[in-house]
Amino acid sequence: MRRLLIKAATGHFRKHPLQAAFSVIGVALGVAVFVGIEGANGSALRAFDVSTRAVTGRTTHHIVGESLGVPGDLYRVLRIELGIRWSAPVVEGFVFVMPGPRSPSPAGARRRFRLLGVDLFAESSFRDQLDPRTSSIDLAGLMTRSGISLSGPSARELSVEPGDFLRVVVAGHPHQLEVVGLFEPQNDFERQASADLLVTDIGTAQALFGLGAGISRIDLVVPPDLRDEPETALRPIRDALPPGVSIVRPEQRSAAAEQMTRAFRLNLRALSLLALLCGAFLIYNTMTFAVVQRRPTLGILRALGATSRELFAIVLVEAAIVGALGSALGVPIGSALARILVDRVAQTVNDLYFTVTVSVVSVPLSVLAAGVILGIGAALVAAFGPAAEALRTEPRSALDRAELEGRLHRAVPLVTAIGLALAAAGSACLLLPLTDLVSSFMGLFLVLLGLACLTPATTLLLMGVLTPVAGGLFGTLGRFSARSVVAALSRTGVAIAALMMAVAVTVGVDVMIQSFRGTVDRWLSNSLPADLYVTSPQALVDRFSATPAALDDADVAVLRGLKGVDRVTTVRSVRVNSSVGPVQLLAHDLVEIGHTAFRLKDGDPAQAWPAYERGDSVLISEPFAFRHRLDLGESLSLETPSGVRSFRVAGIFYDYATEEGTVLLTQKMYRELWSDRGITAAALYLRETSQDIAVDSAPSDAELERVKSAAEAALGGELVIRSNGLLREQSLRVFDRTFVVTGVLRLLAVLVAFVGVLAALTALQLERGRELGVLRALGLTPREVWTLVTTQTGLIGLVAGLLAIPVGLVMSAIMIHVINRRSFGWSLEMTISAQPLVAALALSIGAALLAGLFPAYKMSRTSPAEALRGE
Amino acid sequence: MTARRPVSLPPLLLAAVGWAVLAGCSPPSGDLREPQRLSVAAGLGGQGAGGLAGFERALEARALEFPQDHGPHPSFKTEWWYWIGNLTTAEGRRFGYQLTFFRSALAPPTADSANAARPASNWATRDLYMAHFAVSDIDGSGFRSFERFSRGAAGLAGAKAEPFRVWLEDWNAGAARLADAGGEEWLLEAREANTSVALTLAPGKPRVLHGDRGLSRKGDLPGAASYYYSHTRMPTRGRITVDGEAFEVRGESWFDREWSTSLLAADEVGWDWLGARLDDGREVMLFRLRRRDGSSARVDGTLVEAGGDFRPLRTSGFSLEAEGSWTSPETGIVYPSGFLLELPEEGLAVTVRPLLSDQELRHSFIYWEGAVELTGSAAGTGYLEMTGYGETASPR
Amino acid sequence: MRGDPFIELLELSKSYQEGDRTHVVLDRATLAIDPGELVVLLGRSGSGKTTLLNLVSGIDLPDEGGVVVDGVSLHELSERERTLFRRHRIGFVFQFFNLLPTLTVEENLLLPLELSGRLGKQERERALELLDRVGLGARRASFPERLSGGERQRVAIARALAHDPDLLLADEPTGNLDADTGREVLDLIDSMTRQEGKTLVMATHSREVAHVADRVFRLDHGRPVELSDIDLVPPARQ
């Protein structure tokens, strides 16, 4: 009996495999997007973790200083005077490697590597991934010929062999370093760990980075017998540490990386869940159809004695099967997607946060499992409504369709009320003074769900307007098309909601990106007043390790002396310890040019800038203020070599350069307190060359090029000299790269919605077969049937597009004003232009029309005799 | 004593360091691990990394100058400071100790000028330091030994002549104060795990120059020689700690000092070296270079009279017969468990017997170095070194 | 005798494939129907009545043979031409009424007119007059779901005549109605087609309707066989 029951109940899907297929595809896409994003995120983060561990090894603690590292003699004190033999000195930093002579890659394609300088004699217990049993390291070469060793795969990528010289640019200066050894990774972990690693002697690294007597840090491995009480072991060390030097745990580094990218990853995850949400709509859609269309069958089954529970179970099991199939399909697609996305994600992480080279992409089992659970879960949740509908089926043969639709229409106010309630709850999440991102995304999802629930009501309203219009345009046939959208609201409503949701996502993301980009563009224009910017490539990539100064006072004097240069301002960028942890300190010399490059968000410029110039106050960037919850007038303590100094926050300025934020201090005060005369970057203002009526005093390209060449010639090395235009362009390119992933996701969400609309319309036309048969009998030509169907789907698209615009704007407003603020603390100005809205409408109608093509084709081909034959 | 030290450290170090370094099998406490077994003889051939070109050679006798010659000789490839001694507690519990510092250059001095263009670092160096520290608790817990490496830079390891000091991290030997009887007292300090020594060495008998005024020949080729001097009988007092238990000890130490650039011929696989203090106040230094087949390639030595005069050992009629054998349970290498030494011209016929069978150092390279006693025509104590037995057993 | 027949079935054959079995519905059926004639097709369910109607209306095509309606050989027309012919010349009444639920009574009525492109003021008035005549003038703004079965079929009859077709095809028009309503509807069809001078072909399984017919045929083994009056005397009247 059970077998027959199931056969009778599920015959629908066997008869209409496309319907089931669409659902499976919808789930698969949703799951794939989720798995892909999680996999890519995870791989990027793991790559960082692994390469951190590769250079951390078994280290239990790091002794770290500020930007300038720790004094090298501290190691001697530790090792000899304190007898701490579980210590190892490290110099670490980033360098650029130019391709080898035999490399097929273009000459300009330089790669970023982590240069790890170690004392091999102290290393015995620290880093064991680079097993020299499978390598050949020439110690004499390493120690006396500035040799480096690298992993075999990297060497092959760079086309170098032991004995070859690698061209390595360190802190802007080129060096020829001999490859004296290779280490062969034995597994994926080692491959990942050594993908971006150059190992050299600490002396070589120290000299290359120009650290003087300093080293980056000292690694400690607290012996196992002391691990229980590490503090006891560490106390004598702590007592010996000079100011500004502290002991941290290596996890803090990975944790910092994780923390840094948390908001970024969370945002991507939310987008992937949005795709899954679209997928869930799809399942809801299909299952509703399946139940509604099987109503007679289910009714007969009830009459024959099947319990309503059994029918409920059948629907849920069907959904679970759809979910499982979709997940099974989505997981491999997602894994493949992860491989595609990981480069984009890694690129963004590189652009925004820290250097990472992902050489191994693996999607952990947990993510795969989560994908499967989400897929099946979404299917079950989505099918719950339809299943409940099946539960209510009365034991009689057929319920009039019209009656069903009537009931739905009567339910519209209730659905609308639920939608309003959801939206209100979501708004509460967003408006309450909460700060966590999870509640923000909850809020966003609730608002979106709520607005989706308003779809039936708004569709009815819109169609009230559109029906006469369609009637006027296409006569009764047009009215007929329009009416059927409303009449089949149980079907069209869901399709419209799904399409609306996907289009709204694109509108929301588009408007958000556009607003973001506009804000950043305006900010860049304002904050790049100089004509040329000089810095080292090093300064552009380093976030974690010591940033050697690219320039010194002599260099600046040279720059000042160049013909055509009017003024030069400089900045020193360093990481220092503060009362809120390590912070990026920018020591600007703004005396000559004033402060117009900074726009204050909080604080009166008339008071803030004099306070800043006095040196007793700092200015902090908006994300910094947000991140550390610092407000105007509060104080921030910085650890200086001469002790902890407290500064008042005199102003908060707009800044979109980094997510972690920066602190502004006068260079005069910085030099006084830190005794560091290094300069990270210099900005050149060229003399106004205007001969006659110079309306635009911007120097000509030729003049820029001339001064640039002169500066390059004067300073030598591999300094990066860029015009403000180029800098701005590059910054915006980075910005655009950042949103590539978002764009991919948006596309996938649209794809899911498209499949949804296709499924909905196919089903809709499927059950309108008889109706169309009547029309054909009454004399409708196949072409007219085609027009009828496409008009209808076009209307669905139009309605979805029209509804998507306000919903998308609400979504982008939430992303801009709530999620972005809670993630990164940036104020963005919302910019709405017609283009994304028109595009959304076109997309929506286009997708609907495209989705209507197949059903229309099928319907127009169906013989009316066939259609009329009925049951 | 001479030939005993591995001449060409770099390949050894290369292996040892490479292994220890990145393989990281050894926790910093210095627990024993499976060391890379490298053929000592291969290293002795002189084909070290970078070869010998550019280094100074011990070509002819020259007047050694002090204190300068206590300090390092960076233009030579290899040198060492070698302390060994036989000590007892007031109760008569016997101890032996060894504290040795090796310096080995990774590149000749010419490399410095070649690298002059590159920016300097106070961590950069071409000198490696290696040290061995061993204690033999003859009547107690037996033998233990330790090994360390460091760069000769950044204050981590090094040597200097004035005031005399050689150190590798906190293993340290050097001038402490002027001795009551004239000359300097030296202080030796080394600690590893639960084992340590802190000893004060008085000058004792005058300095002995081996060979031709300190030029000790190891072969017939020019340059196959080293500069070599010793302090053969240094009154010693201080404290030895084994397994955390401290003992006040007294006794006598032997200090060997040698620098060179190349020593052994290709067919020589090892050597036996003896430094013995006879009860009659004389000291004997004797070494024998051994070929693969066990035959003697070269025998040389120095006899120090009780009054401090010294002269080359008269070796005609020399014989050194192994007495029994001992197989190392760890390495499987078979060593003689003593020798019958006959020097008819000096009127010596003595049996040299290890005070402990196992005084094998199993580190970057493997050798036996330990406290011995002499019986026969003369009695005494001293240290015996045997190397290259692994090669003899299984020629490669 | 008669002039040219309005409908001519020429050796009409039609069969359906059901699995590996061929089900012959029409087997060289031949029939001629005069203009203005009211013909009833009797036959059991599955005897091929609906197929015959579909072939006459050009909804379906015969395997062999042909249909000529008013001198037009339907089987020689394209799909589109057949549809247009149907649109202008033929009215349909179905067993299940088949009103479009999304259109009002009036809109259902006007749809065929609109489709044939003849929705002028005059035609609209005529159509509404038809609605009055079927007694549902007051319900023109209602949706079909608000009407009873009989009312729906009356709307369907009005719809079938709205665009003034020459030929009315009715497939079991009373099949879904109770006996009394069925009779009313039948009378309505009869009176309206005769008043308008339309040709009517009606398929039914009920002998009761035969009394209004000019000629009655029974489909027997795929061929129409004309029945005499004797054959048609309803048992109730005997």
Short mmCIF file of C-alpha atoms in Angstrom, two decimals, chain C residues 22 78 98 105 142 156 168 170 173 196 205 232 238:
data_model
loop_
_atom_site.label_atom_id
_atom_site.label_comp_id
_atom_site.label_asym_id
_atom_site.label_seq_id
_atom_site.Cartn_x
_atom_site.Cartn_y
_atom_site.Cartn_z
CA THR C 22 -3.37 1.03 -32.84
CA SER C 78 -1.85 25.39 -43.00
CA ASN C 98 -14.36 26.00 -20.81
CA VAL C 105 -18.75 36.82 -18.69
CA SER C 142 -19.45 38.38 -13.22
CA ALA C 156 -20.61 29.36 -23.64
CA LEU C 168 -21.56 25.56 -34.48
CA ALA C 170 -21.15 21.22 -29.66
CA PRO C 173 -23.05 20.27 -24.21
CA GLU C 196 -29.66 32.32 -36.84
CA HIS C 205 -24.34 10.01 -26.01
CA LEU C 232 -34.71 7.09 -32.22
CA GLN C 238 -42.99 4.86 -26.25
#
